[in-house]
Structure formats: structure tokens, C-alpha cells
XYZ file of C-alpha atoms in Angstrom:
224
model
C 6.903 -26.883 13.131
C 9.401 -25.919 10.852
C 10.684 -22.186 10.926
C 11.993 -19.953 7.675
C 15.728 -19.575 7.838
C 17.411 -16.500 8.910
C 18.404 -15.152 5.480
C 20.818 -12.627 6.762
C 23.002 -11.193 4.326
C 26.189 -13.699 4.065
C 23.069 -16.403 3.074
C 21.943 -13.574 0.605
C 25.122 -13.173 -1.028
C 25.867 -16.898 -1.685
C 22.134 -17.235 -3.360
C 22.940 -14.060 -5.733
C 26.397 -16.201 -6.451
C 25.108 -19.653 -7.253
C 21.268 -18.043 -9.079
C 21.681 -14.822 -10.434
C 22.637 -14.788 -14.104
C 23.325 -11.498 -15.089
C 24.641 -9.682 -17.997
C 25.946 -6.278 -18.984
C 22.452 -4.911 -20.795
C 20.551 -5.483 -17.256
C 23.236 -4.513 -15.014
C 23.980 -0.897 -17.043
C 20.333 -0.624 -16.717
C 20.296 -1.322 -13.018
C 23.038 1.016 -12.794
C 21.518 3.801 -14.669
C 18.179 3.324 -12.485
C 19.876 3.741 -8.954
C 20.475 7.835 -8.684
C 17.144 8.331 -10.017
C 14.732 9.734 -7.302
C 13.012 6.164 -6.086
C 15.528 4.327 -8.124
C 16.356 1.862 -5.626
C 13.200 1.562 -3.942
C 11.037 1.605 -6.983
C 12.790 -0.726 -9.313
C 13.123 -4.761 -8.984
C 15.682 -6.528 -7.311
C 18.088 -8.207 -9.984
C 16.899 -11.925 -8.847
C 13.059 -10.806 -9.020
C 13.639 -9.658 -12.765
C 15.145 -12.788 -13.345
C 11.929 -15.033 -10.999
C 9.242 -12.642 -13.457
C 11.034 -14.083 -17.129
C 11.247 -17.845 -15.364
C 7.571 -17.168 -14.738
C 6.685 -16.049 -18.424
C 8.479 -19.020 -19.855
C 6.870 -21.525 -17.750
C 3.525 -20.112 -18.267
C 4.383 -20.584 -22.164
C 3.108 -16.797 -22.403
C 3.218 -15.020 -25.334
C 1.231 -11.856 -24.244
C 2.393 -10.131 -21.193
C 0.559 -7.390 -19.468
C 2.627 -4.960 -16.905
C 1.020 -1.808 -14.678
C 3.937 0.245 -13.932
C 6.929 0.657 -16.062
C 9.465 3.270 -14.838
C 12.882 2.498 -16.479
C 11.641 -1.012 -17.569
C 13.962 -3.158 -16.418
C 11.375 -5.928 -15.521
C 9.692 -5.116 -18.878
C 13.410 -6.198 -20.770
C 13.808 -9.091 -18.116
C 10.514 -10.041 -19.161
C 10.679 -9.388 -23.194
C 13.683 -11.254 -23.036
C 11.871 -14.533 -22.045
C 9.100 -13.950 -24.659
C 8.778 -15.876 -27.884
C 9.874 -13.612 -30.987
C 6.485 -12.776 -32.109
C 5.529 -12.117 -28.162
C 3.988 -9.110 -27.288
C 4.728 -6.850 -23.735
C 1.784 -4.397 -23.365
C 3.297 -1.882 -20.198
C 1.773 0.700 -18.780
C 3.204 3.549 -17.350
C 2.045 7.232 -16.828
C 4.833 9.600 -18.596
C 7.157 9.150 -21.426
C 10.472 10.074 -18.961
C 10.986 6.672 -17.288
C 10.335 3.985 -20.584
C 12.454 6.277 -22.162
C 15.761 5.586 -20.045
C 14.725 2.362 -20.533
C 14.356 2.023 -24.767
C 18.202 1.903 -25.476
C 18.508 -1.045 -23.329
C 15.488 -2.771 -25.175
C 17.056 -1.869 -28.264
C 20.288 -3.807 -27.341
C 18.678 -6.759 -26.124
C 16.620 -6.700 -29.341
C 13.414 -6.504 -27.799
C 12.671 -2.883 -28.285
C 10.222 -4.571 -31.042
C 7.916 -6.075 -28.199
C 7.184 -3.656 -25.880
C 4.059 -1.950 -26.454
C 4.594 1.153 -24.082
C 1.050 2.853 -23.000
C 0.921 6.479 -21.501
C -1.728 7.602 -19.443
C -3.268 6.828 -16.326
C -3.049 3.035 -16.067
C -7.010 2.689 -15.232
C -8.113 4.431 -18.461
C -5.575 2.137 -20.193
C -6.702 -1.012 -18.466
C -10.717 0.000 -19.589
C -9.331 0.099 -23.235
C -7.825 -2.780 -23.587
C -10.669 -4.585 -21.524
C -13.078 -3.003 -23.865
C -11.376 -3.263 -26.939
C -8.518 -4.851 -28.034
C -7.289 -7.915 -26.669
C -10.141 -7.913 -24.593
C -11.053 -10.089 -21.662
C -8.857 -13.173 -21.415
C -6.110 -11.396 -23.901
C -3.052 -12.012 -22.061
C -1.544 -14.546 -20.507
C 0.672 -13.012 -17.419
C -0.317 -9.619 -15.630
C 2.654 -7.976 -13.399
C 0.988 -5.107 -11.026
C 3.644 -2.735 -9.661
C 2.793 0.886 -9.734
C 0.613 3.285 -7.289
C -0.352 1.259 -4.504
C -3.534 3.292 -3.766
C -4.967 1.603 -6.961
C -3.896 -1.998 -6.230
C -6.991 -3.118 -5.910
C -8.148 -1.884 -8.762
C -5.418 -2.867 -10.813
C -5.892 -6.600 -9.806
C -9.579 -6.643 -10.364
C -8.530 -5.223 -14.117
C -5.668 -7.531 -14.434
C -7.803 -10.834 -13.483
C -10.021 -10.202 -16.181
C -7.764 -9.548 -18.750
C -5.863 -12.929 -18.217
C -6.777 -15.899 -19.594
C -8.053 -19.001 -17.746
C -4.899 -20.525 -15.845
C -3.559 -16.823 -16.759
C -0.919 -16.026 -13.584
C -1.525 -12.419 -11.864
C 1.604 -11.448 -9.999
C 1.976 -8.393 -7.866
C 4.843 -6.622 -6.549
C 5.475 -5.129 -2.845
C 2.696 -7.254 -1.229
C 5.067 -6.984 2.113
C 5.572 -3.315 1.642
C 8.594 -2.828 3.357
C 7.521 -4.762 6.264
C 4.683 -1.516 6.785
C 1.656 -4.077 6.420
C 2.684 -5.346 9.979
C 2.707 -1.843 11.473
C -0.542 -0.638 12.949
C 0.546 2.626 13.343
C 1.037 2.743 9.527
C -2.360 3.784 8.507
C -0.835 5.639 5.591
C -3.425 5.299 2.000
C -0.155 3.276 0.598
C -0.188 0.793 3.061
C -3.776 0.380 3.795
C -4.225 -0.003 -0.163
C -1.786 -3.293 -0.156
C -3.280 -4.500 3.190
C -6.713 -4.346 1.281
C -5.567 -5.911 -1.552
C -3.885 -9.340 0.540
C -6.940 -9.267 2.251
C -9.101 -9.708 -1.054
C -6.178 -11.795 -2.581
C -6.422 -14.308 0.502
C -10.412 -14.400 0.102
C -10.972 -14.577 -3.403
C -11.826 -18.123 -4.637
C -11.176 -17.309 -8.374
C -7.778 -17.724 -8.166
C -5.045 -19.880 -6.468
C -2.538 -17.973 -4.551
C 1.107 -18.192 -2.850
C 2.677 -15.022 -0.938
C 6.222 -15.294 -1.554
C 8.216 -13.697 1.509
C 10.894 -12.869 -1.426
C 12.326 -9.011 -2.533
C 9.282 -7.111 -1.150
C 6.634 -9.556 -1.114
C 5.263 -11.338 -4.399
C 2.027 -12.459 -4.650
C 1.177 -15.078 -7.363
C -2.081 -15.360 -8.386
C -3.866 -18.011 -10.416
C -6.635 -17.655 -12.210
C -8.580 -20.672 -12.053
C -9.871 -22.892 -15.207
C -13.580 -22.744 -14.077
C -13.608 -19.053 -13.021
């Protein structure tokens, strides 16, 4: 049986070299993130930013939900690959991160698609389930905030995409922490929970993609 290559970090550096395309808006962005307390652990890798607007255009989506905003960098690498008249709903639960983030969107023109919602994310998720868009409303759902609410950010996420609507969710690997038993921590219990449901739940088609921290895809399926 085949084995995964050793991606050590010489490998690592020649795949940033020959598929990352960057550019100054997302790297000053990047750059502004790091000092800021989680900034490295909390925001996206460069190349996942990039997989997450690859995923939007190939999904043709022109509604884009996100749980979990801080400085928004996947929100502009995701803006960025919706149509003009596109619309990024993001959820986050105080003003101070999105806002680091709104000069950036500005520059990349896109400041004019990102619907920024503060609160907690649940009471957010209930209002747009229950009002506007509704079920079905958007096309792509990206879950990375809390972990303790994982699962109850999928649940909310799978029924506010459409049929053949993709679900993906961030730090599914959780640092490697999922593997500890000693890690009994809410955190990690929460994302164990949720790969458990993932892996069991016939509504949706699913890959676990051993990639930044772990991304889950999820599918919604046509007849669910």
C-alpha cells in the first residue's frame, strides 16, 4: 500500500515556490496579522487562503458564508474569487479583528462584499436560518472559529447551503491534539466530536485533507 510522502520542509518550500501566488494586499495583511496575540496560530496558512478562493470559483458560488473572521484574510482571499455582485456573509464576535482587516478589503476592492456580522455566531446563524437567506441561501460555508461550538456550527452551516452546497471546516487535525488521548481538553474533544459526526453523516460526501491543520470538505448531497 502506498504511503503519504514525508513533506518535510525543503518539499514544503518548493510547493510554496511553484503554487503559491501571492501579492502585496495578502502578504501586508499576513504581515500585519502575525504579532497579534493568536496571529499565527489563528489565521490561515497563505496556500489554504489561496485552496478556499479555488474552492469558491469551482463551486461557481456567489454567496459565501464564513464562522470566524478575525483579521479576514480568508474572507479577502475568498471575496476576491467572488463574482462582482457576490456576496461574503462573515461572522465574527467583536468589531477589533474585521477591522484590521477593512483597509485591505478596501484595496482589493472587495470591501463592497463582505457583509461583516457581530455577535455570537449561533444567534447569527438562527437569523439568517430564520430569516434572510434562509435555508439553502448560500452556496459555500467555511467554519473556523471556537472549536467548542463546531458541532454546532456545522449542523447550522449544512442547512444553510444549498443542495451540492460545499461545507468546509478548518483545524479538523488540531495540531495533531485529536491523536492525543491525554488531550481531553473541551477544544479538542469538540473537533474529535465533530470528525466523528462528519465521518457518519450520510447527508454529505466528505474528504479529510491532511493539509495546513486539517480541512474537512463536506458535500452536501443533491437528495439530502
Amino acid at each position: 500500500m502506498a504511503s503519504q510522502l514525508d513533506t518535510g520542509p525543503d518539499l514544503l518550500s518548493y510547493v510554496r515556490k511553484v503554487s503559491l501566488r501571492d501579492d502585496d494586499v495578502l502578504r501586508e495583511l499576513r504581515e500585519a496579522t502575525t504579532p497579534l496575540p493568536g496571529g499565527r496560530a489563528m489565521q490561515v496558512m497563505a496556500e489554504e487562503g489561496q485552496f478556499l478562493a479555488l474552492l469558491v470559483a469551482m463551486n461557481g458560488a456567489r454567496n459565501v458564508l464564513e464562522i470566524g473572521t478575525y483579521t479576514g484574510y480568508s474572507a479577502l482571499c475568498m471575496a476576491r474569487a467572488l463574482p462582482s455582485d457576490g456576496r461574503l456573509v462573515t461572522c465574527d464576535i467583536t468589531e477589533k479583528w474585521p477591522d484590521i482587516g477593512r483597509p485591505y478589503w478596501e484595496r482589493a476592492g472587495v470591501a463592497d462584499r463582505i457583509d461583516v456580522r457581530i455577535g455570537p455566531a449561533l444567534d447569527t446563524l438562527h437569523r439568517l436560518t430564520s430569516g434572510e437567506p434562509g435555508p439553502g441561501g448560500f452556496d459555500l460555508a467555511f467554519v473556523d472559529a471556537d472549536k467548542s461550538n463546531y458541532v454546532a456550527y456545522y449542523e447550522a452551516a449544512l442547512e444553510l447551503v444549498c443542495p451540492g452546497g460545499l461545507v468546509v471546516v478548518d483545524n479538523t487535525l488540531f495540531f495533531g491534539r485529536v491523536l492525543d488521548p491525554g488531550a481531553q481538553d473541551p477544544d479538542t474533544r469538540a473537533v474529535r466530536e465533530l470528525n466523528d459526526l462528519v465521518h457518519g453523516d450520510d447527508r454529505v460526501d466528505i474528504a479529510l485533507l491532511p493539509f495546513a491543520d486539517g480541512v474537512t470538505l463536506a458535500r452536501k448531497r443533491h437528495d439530502r
